[in-house]
Amino acid sequence: AQSVSQHNHHVILSEAASLELGCNYSYGGTVNLFWYVQYPGQHLQLLLKYFSGDPLVKGIKGFEAEFIKSKFSFNLRKPSVQWSDTAEYFCAVNAYNQGGKLIFGQGTELSVKP
Amino acid sequence: EPEVTQTPSHQVTQMGQEVILRCVPISNHLYFYWYRQILGQKVEFLVSFYNNEISEKSEIFDDQFSVERPDGSNFTLKIRSTKLEDSAMYFCASNNGGLAVPYEQYFGPGTRLTVT
């Protein structure tokens, strides 16, 4: 069965610090990969996605993620975080041609101190 | 920008009662999903729905659960006889891509269900 692991449950950073959130998945076939963000009191919103092509994908608000197939990883990065990045971040995987469902990681809560 | 909406935002019910959670997907979307998140745990897939029938369901989605698209706009999740362990945030999502195509799913704000 597919599964997704996010290694960090709660990350606390100061503004301007760099961010990297880990995400690993287990599935042997082709996958589509997503990072969603949930700001306090708001919907889950898509940050970025990877389907194919360049493994380094850029998303909204200066976020990027790199798909490393050999490591089954899709880590999220941002060079300089802002207070407004405080939110919960979810990595999700969809196994290609296995239905549309998303398998989520447990989420990482990011707190950015001003 | 179109949004998925869900009502109510918070539902409190007694164990054994039936609840219906409502969702209005984005109007031109064809694929609908329910997920849930128990406090402190992962977001879990419950069911996907297309062309007026269930496409896939998880093992969580047992006989106590049902989904319906009663009209052209609403998509509902019914829990027939709620249990304490059904307490969770329930998210509805929709997309227009398909079950084999990796289109983004758009999520609603969720309904927090509390079973007492």
PDB file of C-alpha atoms in Angstrom:
ATOM      1  CA  ALA A   1       0.000   0.000   0.000  1.00  0.00           C
ATOM      2  CA  GLN A   2       1.095   3.544  -0.635  1.00  0.00           C
ATOM      3  CA  SER A   3       2.205   5.652   2.293  1.00  0.00           C
ATOM      4  CA  VAL A   4       3.714   9.084   2.838  1.00  0.00           C
ATOM      5  CA  SER A   5       5.988  10.155   5.672  1.00  0.00           C
ATOM      6  CA  GLN A   6       6.773  13.666   6.743  1.00  0.00           C
ATOM      7  CA  HIS A   7       9.671  13.659   9.138  1.00  0.00           C
ATOM      8  CA  ASN A   8       9.082  16.916  10.933  1.00  0.00           C
ATOM      9  CA  HIS A   9       5.932  17.349  12.985  1.00  0.00           C
ATOM     10  CA  HIS A  10       6.613  20.882  14.149  1.00  0.00           C
ATOM     11  CA  VAL A  11       9.256  23.243  12.842  1.00  0.00           C
ATOM     12  CA  ILE A  12       9.989  26.609  14.411  1.00  0.00           C
ATOM     13  CA  LEU A  13      12.056  29.132  12.474  1.00  0.00           C
ATOM     14  CA  SER A  14      12.891  32.779  12.619  1.00  0.00           C
ATOM     15  CA  GLU A  15      12.042  35.032   9.713  1.00  0.00           C
ATOM     16  CA  ALA A  16      14.578  34.896   6.871  1.00  0.00           C
ATOM     17  CA  ALA A  17      15.712  31.410   7.835  1.00  0.00           C
ATOM     18  CA  SER A  18      15.763  28.745   5.156  1.00  0.00           C
ATOM     19  CA  LEU A  19      13.217  25.962   5.201  1.00  0.00           C
ATOM     20  CA  GLU A  20      13.331  22.357   4.146  1.00  0.00           C
ATOM     21  CA  LEU A  21      10.509  19.966   4.966  1.00  0.00           C
ATOM     22  CA  GLY A  22      11.060  16.314   4.257  1.00  0.00           C
ATOM     23  CA  CYS A  23       8.608  14.029   2.499  1.00  0.00           C
ATOM     24  CA  ASN A  24       9.157  10.397   1.552  1.00  0.00           C
ATOM     25  CA  TYR A  25       6.691   8.053  -0.046  1.00  0.00           C
ATOM     26  CA  SER A  26       6.492   4.354  -0.600  1.00  0.00           C
ATOM     27  CA  TYR A  27       5.179   3.172  -3.930  1.00  0.00           C
ATOM     28  CA  GLY A  28       7.065   1.399  -6.663  1.00  0.00           C
ATOM     29  CA  GLY A  29       5.252   2.831  -9.659  1.00  0.00           C
ATOM     30  CA  THR A  30       4.806   6.235 -11.218  1.00  0.00           C
ATOM     31  CA  VAL A  31       3.533   8.881  -8.853  1.00  0.00           C
ATOM     32  CA  ASN A  32       2.213  12.397  -8.934  1.00  0.00           C
ATOM     33  CA  LEU A  33       3.339  14.502  -6.010  1.00  0.00           C
ATOM     34  CA  PHE A  34       1.806  17.485  -4.284  1.00  0.00           C
ATOM     35  CA  TRP A  35       2.436  19.895  -1.459  1.00  0.00           C
ATOM     36  CA  TYR A  36      -0.624  21.494   0.088  1.00  0.00           C
ATOM     37  CA  VAL A  37      -0.653  24.271   2.680  1.00  0.00           C
ATOM     38  CA  GLN A  38      -3.325  25.085   5.218  1.00  0.00           C
ATOM     39  CA  TYR A  39      -3.141  28.543   6.741  1.00  0.00           C
ATOM     40  CA  PRO A  40      -4.946  28.942  10.061  1.00  0.00           C
ATOM     41  CA  GLY A  41      -8.681  28.821   9.502  1.00  0.00           C
ATOM     42  CA  GLN A  42      -8.394  28.365   5.761  1.00  0.00           C
ATOM     43  CA  HIS A  43      -8.754  25.708   3.082  1.00  0.00           C
ATOM     44  CA  LEU A  44      -6.089  23.303   1.983  1.00  0.00           C
ATOM     45  CA  GLN A  45      -4.419  25.070  -0.948  1.00  0.00           C
ATOM     46  CA  LEU A  46      -2.050  23.669  -3.523  1.00  0.00           C
ATOM     47  CA  LEU A  47       1.510  24.980  -3.202  1.00  0.00           C
ATOM     48  CA  LEU A  48       3.040  22.995  -6.026  1.00  0.00           C
ATOM     49  CA  LYS A  49       2.841  19.722  -7.892  1.00  0.00           C
ATOM     50  CA  TYR A  50       5.030  17.347  -9.833  1.00  0.00           C
ATOM     51  CA  PHE A  51       3.742  15.168 -12.623  1.00  0.00           C
ATOM     52  CA  SER A  52       6.702  14.664 -14.949  1.00  0.00           C
ATOM     53  CA  GLY A  53       9.653  16.476 -16.475  1.00  0.00           C
ATOM     54  CA  ASP A  54      12.011  18.720 -14.539  1.00  0.00           C
ATOM     55  CA  PRO A  55      12.244  17.249 -11.029  1.00  0.00           C
ATOM     56  CA  LEU A  56      12.695  20.713  -9.540  1.00  0.00           C
ATOM     57  CA  VAL A  57       9.299  22.364  -9.439  1.00  0.00           C
ATOM     58  CA  LYS A  58       8.464  25.862  -8.403  1.00  0.00           C
ATOM     59  CA  GLY A  59       5.239  26.802  -6.713  1.00  0.00           C
ATOM     60  CA  ILE A  60       3.537  29.811  -5.300  1.00  0.00           C
ATOM     61  CA  LYS A  61       4.988  32.168  -2.693  1.00  0.00           C
ATOM     62  CA  GLY A  62       8.603  31.270  -3.441  1.00  0.00           C
ATOM     63  CA  PHE A  63       8.328  27.584  -2.565  1.00  0.00           C
ATOM     64  CA  GLU A  64      10.002  24.854  -4.559  1.00  0.00           C
ATOM     65  CA  ALA A  65      10.340  21.105  -4.251  1.00  0.00           C
ATOM     66  CA  GLU A  66      12.677  18.536  -5.703  1.00  0.00           C
ATOM     67  CA  PHE A  67      11.622  15.066  -6.715  1.00  0.00           C
ATOM     68  CA  ILE A  68      14.427  12.549  -6.193  1.00  0.00           C
ATOM     69  CA  LYS A  69      13.131   9.292  -7.575  1.00  0.00           C
ATOM     70  CA  SER A  70      15.970   7.172  -6.212  1.00  0.00           C
ATOM     71  CA  LYS A  71      15.221   8.393  -2.708  1.00  0.00           C
ATOM     72  CA  PHE A  72      11.424   8.368  -3.065  1.00  0.00           C
ATOM     73  CA  SER A  73      11.520  11.914  -1.784  1.00  0.00           C
ATOM     74  CA  PHE A  74       9.821  15.199  -2.564  1.00  0.00           C
ATOM     75  CA  ASN A  75      11.212  17.754  -0.123  1.00  0.00           C
ATOM     76  CA  LEU A  76       9.799  21.256   0.098  1.00  0.00           C
ATOM     77  CA  ARG A  77      12.143  24.232   0.308  1.00  0.00           C
ATOM     78  CA  LYS A  78      12.050  27.953   0.666  1.00  0.00           C
ATOM     79  CA  PRO A  79      15.230  30.032   0.925  1.00  0.00           C
ATOM     80  CA  SER A  80      13.837  32.679   3.257  1.00  0.00           C
ATOM     81  CA  VAL A  81      10.630  32.221   5.235  1.00  0.00           C
ATOM     82  CA  GLN A  82       8.282  34.963   6.343  1.00  0.00           C
ATOM     83  CA  TRP A  83       5.956  35.188   9.311  1.00  0.00           C
ATOM     84  CA  SER A  84       3.052  34.737   6.877  1.00  0.00           C
ATOM     85  CA  ASP A  85       4.339  31.248   6.017  1.00  0.00           C
ATOM     86  CA  THR A  86       3.121  30.045   9.402  1.00  0.00           C
ATOM     87  CA  ALA A  87       0.810  27.188   8.469  1.00  0.00           C
ATOM     88  CA  GLU A  88       0.511  23.431   8.255  1.00  0.00           C
ATOM     89  CA  TYR A  89       2.127  21.776   5.240  1.00  0.00           C
ATOM     90  CA  PHE A  90       0.988  18.476   3.789  1.00  0.00           C
ATOM     91  CA  CYS A  91       2.784  16.284   1.302  1.00  0.00           C
ATOM     92  CA  ALA A  92       0.496  14.073  -0.799  1.00  0.00           C
ATOM     93  CA  VAL A  93       0.923  11.383  -3.399  1.00  0.00           C
ATOM     94  CA  ASN A  94      -1.320  10.089  -6.110  1.00  0.00           C
ATOM     95  CA  ALA A  95      -0.342   6.816  -7.732  1.00  0.00           C
ATOM     96  CA  TYR A  96      -0.632   7.203 -11.460  1.00  0.00           C
ATOM     97  CA  ASN A  97      -3.538   5.300 -12.970  1.00  0.00           C
ATOM     98  CA  GLN A  98      -4.617   4.043  -9.554  1.00  0.00           C
ATOM     99  CA  GLY A  99      -7.576   6.307  -9.124  1.00  0.00           C
ATOM    100  CA  GLY A 100      -7.645   9.928  -8.139  1.00  0.00           C
ATOM    101  CA  LYS A 101      -7.257   9.616  -4.393  1.00  0.00           C
ATOM    102  CA  LEU A 102      -4.510  11.464  -2.575  1.00  0.00           C
ATOM    103  CA  ILE A 103      -2.478   9.790   0.136  1.00  0.00           C
ATOM    104  CA  PHE A 104      -1.338  12.390   2.651  1.00  0.00           C
ATOM    105  CA  GLY A 105       1.533  12.622   5.050  1.00  0.00           C
ATOM    106  CA  GLN A 106       0.775  13.546   8.625  1.00  0.00           C
ATOM    107  CA  GLY A 107       1.559  17.201   8.078  1.00  0.00           C
ATOM    108  CA  THR A 108       4.225  19.556   9.390  1.00  0.00           C
ATOM    109  CA  GLU A 109       3.294  22.565  11.425  1.00  0.00           C
ATOM    110  CA  LEU A 110       5.549  25.502  10.625  1.00  0.00           C
ATOM    111  CA  SER A 111       5.786  28.392  13.046  1.00  0.00           C
ATOM    112  CA  VAL A 112       7.762  31.415  11.907  1.00  0.00           C
ATOM    113  CA  LYS A 113       8.796  33.878  14.605  1.00  0.00           C
ATOM    114  CA  PRO A 114       8.868  37.539  13.537  1.00  0.00           C
TER     115      PRO A 114
ATOM    116  CA  GLU B   1     -12.195  32.381  -7.981  1.00  0.00           C
ATOM    117  CA  PRO B   2     -14.569  29.424  -7.609  1.00  0.00           C
ATOM    118  CA  GLU B   3     -14.383  27.564  -4.317  1.00  0.00           C
ATOM    119  CA  VAL B   4     -15.624  24.355  -2.792  1.00  0.00           C
ATOM    120  CA  THR B   5     -17.979  25.142   0.068  1.00  0.00           C
ATOM    121  CA  GLN B   6     -19.047  22.950   2.953  1.00  0.00           C
ATOM    122  CA  THR B   7     -21.819  23.204   5.514  1.00  0.00           C
ATOM    123  CA  PRO B   8     -22.039  23.214   8.422  1.00  0.00           C
ATOM    124  CA  SER B   9     -18.636  24.331   9.604  1.00  0.00           C
ATOM    125  CA  HIS B  10     -19.168  22.545  12.904  1.00  0.00           C
ATOM    126  CA  GLN B  11     -21.639  19.803  13.738  1.00  0.00           C
ATOM    127  CA  VAL B  12     -22.144  18.360  17.189  1.00  0.00           C
ATOM    128  CA  THR B  13     -24.176  15.187  17.428  1.00  0.00           C
ATOM    129  CA  GLN B  14     -24.893  12.406  19.870  1.00  0.00           C
ATOM    130  CA  MET B  15     -23.607   8.904  19.352  1.00  0.00           C
ATOM    131  CA  GLY B  16     -26.004   6.846  17.274  1.00  0.00           C
ATOM    132  CA  GLN B  17     -27.489   9.816  15.449  1.00  0.00           C
ATOM    133  CA  GLU B  18     -27.384  10.274  11.698  1.00  0.00           C
ATOM    134  CA  VAL B  19     -25.504  13.225  10.247  1.00  0.00           C
ATOM    135  CA  ILE B  20     -25.336  14.620   6.746  1.00  0.00           C
ATOM    136  CA  LEU B  21     -22.385  16.723   5.750  1.00  0.00           C
ATOM    137  CA  ARG B  22     -22.895  18.880   2.704  1.00  0.00           C
ATOM    138  CA  CYS B  23     -20.542  20.069   0.029  1.00  0.00           C
ATOM    139  CA  VAL B  24     -20.965  22.206  -3.043  1.00  0.00           C
ATOM    140  CA  PRO B  25     -18.114  21.368  -5.446  1.00  0.00           C
ATOM    141  CA  ILE B  26     -16.860  23.753  -8.088  1.00  0.00           C
ATOM    142  CA  SER B  27     -19.554  23.895 -10.729  1.00  0.00           C
ATOM    143  CA  ASN B  28     -17.811  22.382 -13.752  1.00  0.00           C
ATOM    144  CA  HIS B  29     -16.006  19.672 -11.811  1.00  0.00           C
ATOM    145  CA  LEU B  30     -16.932  16.064 -12.334  1.00  0.00           C
ATOM    146  CA  TYR B  31     -14.930  14.168  -9.724  1.00  0.00           C
ATOM    147  CA  PHE B  32     -15.689  14.418  -6.052  1.00  0.00           C
ATOM    148  CA  TYR B  33     -13.945  13.188  -2.934  1.00  0.00           C
ATOM    149  CA  TRP B  34     -14.351  13.001   0.803  1.00  0.00           C
ATOM    150  CA  TYR B  35     -11.419  12.915   3.202  1.00  0.00           C
ATOM    151  CA  ARG B  36     -11.267  13.086   6.951  1.00  0.00           C
ATOM    152  CA  GLN B  37      -8.687  14.106   9.510  1.00  0.00           C
ATOM    153  CA  ILE B  38      -8.939  12.899  13.070  1.00  0.00           C
ATOM    154  CA  LEU B  39      -7.314  15.408  15.406  1.00  0.00           C
ATOM    155  CA  GLY B  40      -3.560  14.967  15.373  1.00  0.00           C
ATOM    156  CA  GLN B  41      -3.612  12.382  12.591  1.00  0.00           C
ATOM    157  CA  LYS B  42      -3.218  12.271   8.822  1.00  0.00           C
ATOM    158  CA  VAL B  43      -5.747  13.390   6.263  1.00  0.00           C
ATOM    159  CA  GLU B  44      -7.285  10.087   5.099  1.00  0.00           C
ATOM    160  CA  PHE B  45      -9.115   9.305   1.883  1.00  0.00           C
ATOM    161  CA  LEU B  46     -12.680   8.073   2.322  1.00  0.00           C
ATOM    162  CA  VAL B  47     -14.330   7.889  -1.077  1.00  0.00           C
ATOM    163  CA  SER B  48     -14.258   9.140  -4.652  1.00  0.00           C
ATOM    164  CA  PHE B  49     -17.348   9.669  -6.775  1.00  0.00           C
ATOM    165  CA  TYR B  50     -17.852  10.100 -10.494  1.00  0.00           C
ATOM    166  CA  ASN B  51     -20.775   9.821 -12.842  1.00  0.00           C
ATOM    167  CA  ASN B  52     -23.186   9.285  -9.983  1.00  0.00           C
ATOM    168  CA  GLU B  53     -21.425   6.336  -8.503  1.00  0.00           C
ATOM    169  CA  ILE B  54     -18.612   5.516  -6.130  1.00  0.00           C
ATOM    170  CA  SER B  55     -15.323   5.015  -7.964  1.00  0.00           C
ATOM    171  CA  GLU B  56     -13.241   3.954  -5.015  1.00  0.00           C
ATOM    172  CA  LYS B  57     -13.636   3.739  -1.265  1.00  0.00           C
ATOM    173  CA  SER B  58     -11.273   3.102   1.581  1.00  0.00           C
ATOM    174  CA  GLU B  59     -11.712   0.524   4.316  1.00  0.00           C
ATOM    175  CA  ILE B  60     -12.852   3.354   6.593  1.00  0.00           C
ATOM    176  CA  PHE B  61     -15.889   3.860   4.345  1.00  0.00           C
ATOM    177  CA  ASP B  62     -18.010   1.042   5.725  1.00  0.00           C
ATOM    178  CA  ASP B  63     -21.746   0.479   5.557  1.00  0.00           C
ATOM    179  CA  GLN B  64     -22.366   3.347   7.971  1.00  0.00           C
ATOM    180  CA  PHE B  65     -21.222   5.804   5.313  1.00  0.00           C
ATOM    181  CA  SER B  66     -22.920   6.786   2.090  1.00  0.00           C
ATOM    182  CA  VAL B  67     -22.511   9.531  -0.465  1.00  0.00           C
ATOM    183  CA  GLU B  68     -24.993  11.107  -2.784  1.00  0.00           C
ATOM    184  CA  ARG B  69     -25.241  13.810  -5.364  1.00  0.00           C
ATOM    185  CA  PRO B  70     -28.905  14.631  -4.911  1.00  0.00           C
ATOM    186  CA  ASP B  71     -28.976  17.443  -7.435  1.00  0.00           C
ATOM    187  CA  GLY B  72     -26.658  19.187  -9.831  1.00  0.00           C
ATOM    188  CA  SER B  73     -24.733  21.054  -7.181  1.00  0.00           C
ATOM    189  CA  ASN B  74     -24.612  19.273  -3.828  1.00  0.00           C
ATOM    190  CA  PHE B  75     -22.482  16.323  -2.799  1.00  0.00           C
ATOM    191  CA  THR B  76     -23.298  14.830   0.579  1.00  0.00           C
ATOM    192  CA  LEU B  77     -21.694  12.439   3.024  1.00  0.00           C
ATOM    193  CA  LYS B  78     -24.074  10.648   5.356  1.00  0.00           C
ATOM    194  CA  ILE B  79     -23.045   8.773   8.465  1.00  0.00           C
ATOM    195  CA  ARG B  80     -25.974   6.624   9.466  1.00  0.00           C
ATOM    196  CA  SER B  81     -25.209   5.950  13.122  1.00  0.00           C
ATOM    197  CA  THR B  82     -22.337   8.007  14.410  1.00  0.00           C
ATOM    198  CA  LYS B  83     -19.697   6.637  16.757  1.00  0.00           C
ATOM    199  CA  LEU B  84     -17.311   8.526  18.998  1.00  0.00           C
ATOM    200  CA  GLU B  85     -14.451   7.644  16.657  1.00  0.00           C
ATOM    201  CA  ASP B  86     -16.190   9.434  13.778  1.00  0.00           C
ATOM    202  CA  SER B  87     -15.236  12.737  15.412  1.00  0.00           C
ATOM    203  CA  ALA B  88     -12.966  14.389  12.872  1.00  0.00           C
ATOM    204  CA  MET B  89     -12.653  17.168  10.322  1.00  0.00           C
ATOM    205  CA  TYR B  90     -14.272  16.096   7.071  1.00  0.00           C
ATOM    206  CA  PHE B  91     -13.007  17.635   3.841  1.00  0.00           C
ATOM    207  CA  CYS B  92     -14.729  17.600   0.508  1.00  0.00           C
ATOM    208  CA  ALA B  93     -12.687  18.011  -2.674  1.00  0.00           C
ATOM    209  CA  SER B  94     -13.365  18.154  -6.367  1.00  0.00           C
ATOM    210  CA  ASN B  95     -11.513  18.294  -9.654  1.00  0.00           C
ATOM    211  CA  ASN B  96     -12.163  18.169 -13.317  1.00  0.00           C
ATOM    212  CA  GLY B  97      -9.343  15.925 -14.377  1.00  0.00           C
ATOM    213  CA  GLY B  98     -10.239  12.389 -13.796  1.00  0.00           C
ATOM    214  CA  LEU B  99      -9.301   9.357 -11.854  1.00  0.00           C
ATOM    215  CA  ALA B 100      -6.260   8.565 -13.953  1.00  0.00           C
ATOM    216  CA  VAL B 101      -5.149  12.095 -14.571  1.00  0.00           C
ATOM    217  CA  PRO B 102      -3.261  14.003 -11.918  1.00  0.00           C
ATOM    218  CA  TYR B 103      -5.279  17.160 -11.764  1.00  0.00           C
ATOM    219  CA  GLU B 104      -5.203  19.282  -8.675  1.00  0.00           C
ATOM    220  CA  GLN B 105      -7.965  18.641  -6.189  1.00  0.00           C
ATOM    221  CA  TYR B 106      -9.660  21.699  -4.754  1.00  0.00           C
ATOM    222  CA  PHE B 107     -10.587  21.383  -1.110  1.00  0.00           C
ATOM    223  CA  GLY B 108     -13.399  22.839   0.920  1.00  0.00           C
ATOM    224  CA  PRO B 109     -12.827  24.380   4.359  1.00  0.00           C
ATOM    225  CA  GLY B 110     -14.022  21.285   6.165  1.00  0.00           C
ATOM    226  CA  THR B 111     -16.763  20.357   8.602  1.00  0.00           C
ATOM    227  CA  ARG B 112     -15.691  19.603  12.134  1.00  0.00           C
ATOM    228  CA  LEU B 113     -17.851  16.733  13.403  1.00  0.00           C
ATOM    229  CA  THR B 114     -17.967  16.175  17.144  1.00  0.00           C
ATOM    230  CA  VAL B 115     -19.735  13.051  18.377  1.00  0.00           C
ATOM    231  CA  THR B 116     -20.582  13.064  22.083  1.00  0.00           C
TER     232      THR B 116
END
